[in-house]
Structure formats: structure tokens, C-alpha cells
Amino acid sequence: MKLQDMYQEIILDHYRNPHGRGLRDPFDAEVHHVNPTCGDEVTLRVKVDGDTLTDVSYEGQGCSISQASVSAMYDLVVGRSVTAALATGEDFVRLMQAKGDTTVADELEDSLEDAVAFAGVSKYPARVKCALMSWMALKDASARAWTPSDPTPTTEESA
Amino acid sequence: MTATAPAPATGRTPLPLDVEAVRADFPILGRTVRDGKRLVYLDSGATSQKPRQVLDAERWFYENVNAAPHRGAHALAEEATEAYEQARATIASFIGAQTDEVVFTRNSTEAINLVAYAMSNAVTAKEPEFHRYAVGQGDEIVVTEMEHHANLIPWQQLCERTGATLRWLGLTDEGRLDLSDLDTVVNERTKLVTVTQQSNILGTLPPLAPIIERAHAVGALVMVDGAQSVPHQPVDVAALGADFLVFSGHKMLGPTGVGVLWGRSEVLAALPPFLTGGSMIEVVRMEGSTFAPPPQRFEAGVPMTAQVVGLAAACDYLTALGMDTVFAHEEALTEYALAQLQAIPGVTVIGPPDTVARGGAISFTVDGIHPHDVGQVLDDQGVAVRVGHHCAWPVVRRMGVPATTRATFYVHTGYDDVDALVEAVRHAQRFFGVDAVEEA
Ligand SMILES: Cc1ncc(COP(=O)(O)O)c(C=O)c1O
């Protein structure tokens, strides 16, 4: 049944017991993203040391897909280099554009781990934005906290 | 599973409309969705489905008389003009208006913007007769916290352009309009008061008479947003007593791309144009131009002629059913749906819990399930509802919920649709495992 394809048990687990939730100090950049068609929101902070995303913390409200997505993202990116995290984000975007094509999911399984469970979401265009919101927030926050040419974090956003 | 069996079908008074006969007029209701499920369309508040009579009228126009109205002297141009103006007369009579008080716009949104822009254009108009409704510093515009974004943002923007101040009437916890400070919010500085006749999210029918009386007592204009009322209840502009009424064709069985601004003739006469160009002029010279009287002054460019003809067919269709009957039909469904939904543990209706001064938009939340997820499970069962903030973000914020699930009814809605909704909500609770928690 299609509905179970989208609401995988892994997704519902992340929704009910989110990983890494809560806003933490210190941080280098904070962003607030909303999905204006439905009002889902996420506030997300990143802490970058050198090239490494040492913490991603967040608060948000929204549907199971948007909330599970940010939790699964937390597991995937914390402790990785910013470059690797953003590359994973690009894989996630590809997964969301797959329109349910399972070969894309198979190909991305190593990169996306748990988050490959979101493959079913790509069959529902109206929900893709829910799943992508946190990844867009991460990209935005990373860009504010870190530049590839100058790996020193800028701290102006953290006031 | 007795715990999840539907509540007994109480409160089912016979429906005023013959639902099966009406459904036969709507081709789209014959299709299925999501692997063969019957389409249970409970999203007429967003846009309505179209009966064959409306589709036929548009096709008739294109196949027989298509030409640009009010231009050219050939046979088709004459017939197209006749069809367009005949449709205007039908639509005017549907709301008890004079024919030349009906202006065609793209939708309610554009009709509201037309008035808001005319009021700021009045500030700089070279014609002294267009200065009467100019808005500036020290003036106030009054809206309510219940408005659709379409009846909020244009007024925020008008105030930002002109230096006027935006004020608003608030909501009670039950989702009714709070009129306790009406006399201070609407005062001698007020230029215009605008209020919805039926909330698109809460279903509330606010009391318009005291608002209109107060506004007129201080010399302010009154606009009524009829986007959700004109499709669902009898509206007579003479009895209403406002200065403007706006509504959208697509929400009342008509085509997309056509809406109406009704304005009292002496008020329209004193407003400068919003959009300018062909059709709306009197004399054009390189040095400057003069404008046609209303309604042409506000209809620049070749209009949406076929859609206007389609909207007249929609008015005829609704008139044949009887707008009193349409309202009574939806009231019976609303009473039943409110009882059935509120009998489900964990379901909370956001807005008036009974049918007193209430239309058929029913918003609700389900404990433990976000509205998007409710909507997804409902969709999987073939039940089409709207989820989110329904373009009324301040309302959901005021009611203390992030979003709602909303069901809206229309002439083809029957008790079977409400039963499908109720069963689908229970299914969502089972799917997300929140049914037992609630009933424990
Ligand atoms: C109360 C109300 N006002 C205005 C509008 C705007 O209508 P339209 O989008 O047709 O311009 C809507 C549409 O949802 C509405 O419900």
C-alpha cells in the first residue's frame, strides 16, 4: 500500500523520538526556514570547527515528514565535514526528485543511510517540500558559518 | 472493533437537495482517485467543481460567438458583446445589484486590490472628482483578524504606500468576531472597513449589520468579502447595505479567471482606475486621456468573456436550486458533521462548535497527528480536504494551532461524504496509533 511506502517505520520513529532536538550553544549561525504553503517551521543552528560540523541543533514544528527529516539529517551530518554534509544534502535532493524510482534509492543507500527511507515521499510532490525544508536550512546556515576558501567561522550571526 | 465503529447516524434530517441528481451534473465526480477510490470532494472552499451546464456555456460561447466584446462591428463582435452584457445582467441579478454596478475582475483577490489601488491612485489623480476616497497619513483602514490573506495584504500594502494606519477587530476564543471595541477601532479617522461574510477557515458568519452601521455612522466605506458567502447563501446587496462586495466565480461552480467587484454606483463613479489600457477610456490624446464611466473604467483590456458567460450559467444553476435551499442543505450537513467529528475522541473543532451563525467550513485538529499527515491519510481514502493555514495565518496563530484540516461542503455533498470523512479520520488515528491512547 502506497501510504506505508511513505510513512516508513524509520520515519515514524524519528518523528516520535527525534534525535538531537533542541537549540544549543555555542553556535556559528542560526537560520529560520518556513514552508509558506503550510506553515511548517524550523529554526536551525550550526557549529563549525575548522571544516567540521560539530553540532546541528534545531527546534521546529510541522508534519511527521518535516520533523523526521531534520532528525535523520542530524544523524547524517553531525561530526562530518561541511563539504561532505552538503554533498549528502545534494543526494537527498536527488532522492526527492526521483518520483519513486527505486533505482535512485538503491544507488543512494550508502550515502543516505536511514534517510533513504524518505524515497516514498518523492511520489507525493506536495510533501517533497516538507522533507527538504531542513536540508535547505542546513545549506543556508552552513553558507553563513563557513566558506570553502576561508575555513574560519564567521561569528556575526551568533550575536 | 467496537471502539472504532462509527457513531450511530443521528441527526440525519432529510437533505434539502437531491444529491444523486445534482452529482449527475458534475462529470468529475464520476472519476476515482488513489487506486479506484470514489472521489469524496470536500474542498469546495478552495475551488468548486463545475457542473456540465457551466462547461457547456463556455463551449457554446467559443463554438458559436467567440469575438472580443465592445470592439468591432461584425456579427460575432455584436453577439459576443450581447452575451457578455447579458451575463453581467444575470450575475448582477443573482446578488440583487444594478447591472452597471458589476465589474469583472480575475478573482476576489484582484477585486480587493482594485479598490485598494484606486484609493491610493486617488491621492495623485489629476481629476478633482477622483479625490473623494483618497487615503493618507492620519487615515485608518480597518480589517479583522479573521480575513483571508487576500483581504489583508492589499490593505497592509495600501497603508504602507500612503502612510495610513491599519487597525483590526480581533477574534474570541471560539473564533467569533470580537466587537467589544468596535466603536474605538472604527472611528472618525476610518476610511474603509473590510470584513468577510463567512470565514474560509472557521466557518463563522460574523454579524455584519452592526459593523456596517458603525462604519457608515463615521463616514467610512464598507467592503464585504463574499468569496465564501456568495457561493453558499443568499446575498442581496441592497439588504446588505455595504459599499463593495467581492467574490470569485471559481468558488461558486463557475470557471476560473473571473471574479466580481460589486460597488455602489456613486462610489464606483468617484474612484479612479486601477489597471489602464484599452476598453476603459473615453477620449485618448497623446497629452492625456479621460476614462469611461463604470463598469468599463475598471475593465481594461479584452475581458474573460467565455468565463463571464460560464459564471452566468453557474448563477442560473444555483438560482434553479435556490440559494435558500443551498444554505439549508449545507447547514444540515454541517450539523451532522460537527456532531460526528466531535464524537471522535481526540478531534477538536477549531471555530464555532455548533451551527449558530455558521457556514459549512469545518476546521479541526486530531491529537497526535499533524494536519498534513491527517490530510495524507484522508487523501489515500479518496477524501480531498485542505490542510495548512488556509491563507489565514493570523487566524491559526490566534486559535493557538499550527495548522488545521478543513472540510467544506457544496451542493453535491451528501451524508455519505461526511461518513467517509469521519471514517477516514478514524483510520488516520489507527494508522498513526493514536486511537487507543485517546480512548484510554
Ligand atoms: C474568504 C476568502 N476571501 C478571498 C479569497 C480569495 O479568492 P481568490 O483566490 O479566488 O481571489 C478566498 C479564497 O480562498 C477566501 O476564502
PDB file of N, CA and C in Angstrom, chain A residues 1 4 6-7 12 16 36 38-40 61-64 124 127 130, chain B residues 34-35 368 370 372-373 376-377 380 388-389 393 402-403 427 431-432:
ATOM      1  N   MET A   1       0.842  -1.204   0.000  1.00  0.00           N
ATOM      2  CA  MET A   1       0.000   0.000   0.000  1.00  0.00           C
ATOM      3  C   MET A   1       0.873   1.249   0.000  1.00  0.00           C
ATOM      4  N   GLN A   4       2.017   3.309   3.291  1.00  0.00           N
ATOM      5  CA  GLN A   4       3.114   2.763   4.100  1.00  0.00           C
ATOM      6  C   GLN A   4       4.463   2.999   3.436  1.00  0.00           C
ATOM      7  N   MET A   6       5.391   5.684   2.090  1.00  0.00           N
ATOM      8  CA  MET A   6       5.853   6.989   2.534  1.00  0.00           C
ATOM      9  C   MET A   6       6.132   6.991   4.035  1.00  0.00           C
ATOM     10  N   TYR A   7       5.160   6.480   4.802  1.00  0.00           N
ATOM     11  CA  TYR A   7       5.330   6.501   6.262  1.00  0.00           C
ATOM     12  C   TYR A   7       6.068   5.248   6.727  1.00  0.00           C
ATOM     13  N   LEU A  12       8.581   7.259  11.090  1.00  0.00           N
ATOM     14  CA  LEU A  12       7.717   7.477  12.258  1.00  0.00           C
ATOM     15  C   LEU A  12       8.513   7.430  13.555  1.00  0.00           C
ATOM     16  N   ARG A  16       8.575  10.408  16.276  1.00  0.00           N
ATOM     17  CA  ARG A  16       8.165  10.255  17.685  1.00  0.00           C
ATOM     18  C   ARG A  16       9.321  10.512  18.648  1.00  0.00           C
ATOM     19  N   PRO A  36       5.946  28.244   3.375  1.00  0.00           N
ATOM     20  CA  PRO A  36       4.821  29.195   3.443  1.00  0.00           C
ATOM     21  C   PRO A  36       3.481  28.607   3.013  1.00  0.00           C
ATOM     22  N   CYS A  38       2.271  25.821   4.050  1.00  0.00           N
ATOM     23  CA  CYS A  38       1.600  25.073   5.113  1.00  0.00           C
ATOM     24  C   CYS A  38       1.979  25.545   6.502  1.00  0.00           C
ATOM     25  N   GLY A  39       2.981  26.420   6.614  1.00  0.00           N
ATOM     26  CA  GLY A  39       3.321  26.945   7.928  1.00  0.00           C
ATOM     27  C   GLY A  39       4.315  26.102   8.720  1.00  0.00           C
ATOM     28  N   ASP A  40       4.849  25.020   8.135  1.00  0.00           N
ATOM     29  CA  ASP A  40       5.887  24.259   8.840  1.00  0.00           C
ATOM     30  C   ASP A  40       7.100  25.164   9.048  1.00  0.00           C
ATOM     31  N   GLN A  61       8.335  22.933  14.152  1.00  0.00           N
ATOM     32  CA  GLN A  61       7.040  22.282  14.246  1.00  0.00           C
ATOM     33  C   GLN A  61       6.543  22.050  12.833  1.00  0.00           C
ATOM     34  N   GLY A  62       5.850  20.938  12.707  1.00  0.00           N
ATOM     35  CA  GLY A  62       5.362  20.602  11.387  1.00  0.00           C
ATOM     36  C   GLY A  62       4.965  19.146  11.326  1.00  0.00           C
ATOM     37  N   CYS A  63       4.743  18.678  10.126  1.00  0.00           N
ATOM     38  CA  CYS A  63       4.239  17.321   9.928  1.00  0.00           C
ATOM     39  C   CYS A  63       5.320  16.290  10.212  1.00  0.00           C
ATOM     40  N   SER A  64       4.920  15.034  10.221  1.00  0.00           N
ATOM     41  CA  SER A  64       5.853  13.951  10.522  1.00  0.00           C
ATOM     42  C   SER A  64       7.022  13.943   9.539  1.00  0.00           C
ATOM     43  N   TYR A 124       4.959  11.884  -3.727  1.00  0.00           N
ATOM     44  CA  TYR A 124       3.921  12.856  -3.364  1.00  0.00           C
ATOM     45  C   TYR A 124       4.498  14.272  -3.476  1.00  0.00           C
ATOM     46  N   ARG A 127       4.522  16.819  -0.715  1.00  0.00           N
ATOM     47  CA  ARG A 127       5.241  16.570   0.536  1.00  0.00           C
ATOM     48  C   ARG A 127       6.752  16.714   0.398  1.00  0.00           C
ATOM     49  N   CYS A 130       8.239  19.425   2.375  1.00  0.00           N
ATOM     50  CA  CYS A 130       8.310  19.154   3.819  1.00  0.00           C
ATOM     51  C   CYS A 130       9.641  18.468   4.138  1.00  0.00           C
TER      52      CYS A 130
ATOM     53  N   ARG B  34      -6.591   7.637  -6.331  1.00  0.00           N
ATOM     54  CA  ARG B  34      -5.802   6.736  -5.469  1.00  0.00           C
ATOM     55  C   ARG B  34      -6.260   5.277  -5.550  1.00  0.00           C
ATOM     56  N   ASP B  35      -6.031   4.658  -6.679  1.00  0.00           N
ATOM     57  CA  ASP B  35      -6.342   3.237  -6.860  1.00  0.00           C
ATOM     58  C   ASP B  35      -7.826   2.932  -6.716  1.00  0.00           C
ATOM     59  N   GLY B 368      -2.196  14.405  18.281  1.00  0.00           N
ATOM     60  CA  GLY B 368      -1.116  13.476  17.970  1.00  0.00           C
ATOM     61  C   GLY B 368      -0.827  13.314  16.490  1.00  0.00           C
ATOM     62  N   HIS B 370      -0.258  15.557  12.909  1.00  0.00           N
ATOM     63  CA  HIS B 370      -0.203  16.864  12.252  1.00  0.00           C
ATOM     64  C   HIS B 370      -1.204  16.898  11.090  1.00  0.00           C
ATOM     65  N   HIS B 372      -1.088  17.861   8.084  1.00  0.00           N
ATOM     66  CA  HIS B 372      -0.603  17.325   6.802  1.00  0.00           C
ATOM     67  C   HIS B 372      -0.718  15.830   6.738  1.00  0.00           C
ATOM     68  N   ASP B 373      -0.420  15.208   7.868  1.00  0.00           N
ATOM     69  CA  ASP B 373      -0.471  13.749   7.905  1.00  0.00           C
ATOM     70  C   ASP B 373      -1.916  13.272   7.909  1.00  0.00           C
ATOM     71  N   GLN B 376      -2.997  13.508   4.384  1.00  0.00           N
ATOM     72  CA  GLN B 376      -2.408  12.464   3.534  1.00  0.00           C
ATOM     73  C   GLN B 376      -3.181  11.149   3.655  1.00  0.00           C
ATOM     74  N   VAL B 377      -3.555  10.792   4.875  1.00  0.00           N
ATOM     75  CA  VAL B 377      -4.305   9.549   5.059  1.00  0.00           C
ATOM     76  C   VAL B 377      -5.704   9.699   4.460  1.00  0.00           C
ATOM     77  N   ASP B 380      -5.523   9.290   0.827  1.00  0.00           N
ATOM     78  CA  ASP B 380      -5.349   7.889   0.462  1.00  0.00           C
ATOM     79  C   ASP B 380      -6.687   7.147   0.428  1.00  0.00           C
ATOM     80  N   GLY B 388      -3.386  22.947   6.371  1.00  0.00           N
ATOM     81  CA  GLY B 388      -2.451  24.065   6.447  1.00  0.00           C
ATOM     82  C   GLY B 388      -3.063  25.235   7.171  1.00  0.00           C
ATOM     83  N   HIS B 389      -2.635  26.437   6.772  1.00  0.00           N
ATOM     84  CA  HIS B 389      -3.180  27.627   7.436  1.00  0.00           C
ATOM     85  C   HIS B 389      -4.250  28.295   6.589  1.00  0.00           C
ATOM     86  N   TRP B 393      -3.202  32.929   8.000  1.00  0.00           N
ATOM     87  CA  TRP B 393      -2.186  32.607   9.011  1.00  0.00           C
ATOM     88  C   TRP B 393      -2.490  33.248  10.369  1.00  0.00           C
ATOM     89  N   PRO B 402      -1.009  25.103  14.957  1.00  0.00           N
ATOM     90  CA  PRO B 402      -0.081  25.385  13.857  1.00  0.00           C
ATOM     91  C   PRO B 402      -0.770  25.351  12.490  1.00  0.00           C
ATOM     92  N   ALA B 403      -1.807  24.581  12.392  1.00  0.00           N
ATOM     93  CA  ALA B 403      -2.499  24.392  11.112  1.00  0.00           C
ATOM     94  C   ALA B 403      -3.758  23.585  11.417  1.00  0.00           C
ATOM     95  N   HIS B 427      -9.497   6.218  10.646  1.00  0.00           N
ATOM     96  CA  HIS B 427      -8.458   5.406  10.015  1.00  0.00           C
ATOM     97  C   HIS B 427      -7.081   6.053  10.260  1.00  0.00           C
ATOM     98  N   PHE B 431      -3.902   4.460  11.943  1.00  0.00           N
ATOM     99  CA  PHE B 431      -2.657   4.386  11.179  1.00  0.00           C
ATOM    100  C   PHE B 431      -1.491   4.931  11.995  1.00  0.00           C
ATOM    101  N   PHE B 432      -1.735   6.048  12.703  1.00  0.00           N
ATOM    102  CA  PHE B 432      -0.663   6.648  13.487  1.00  0.00           C
ATOM    103  C   PHE B 432      -0.659   6.174  14.939  1.00  0.00           C
TER     104      PHE B 432
END
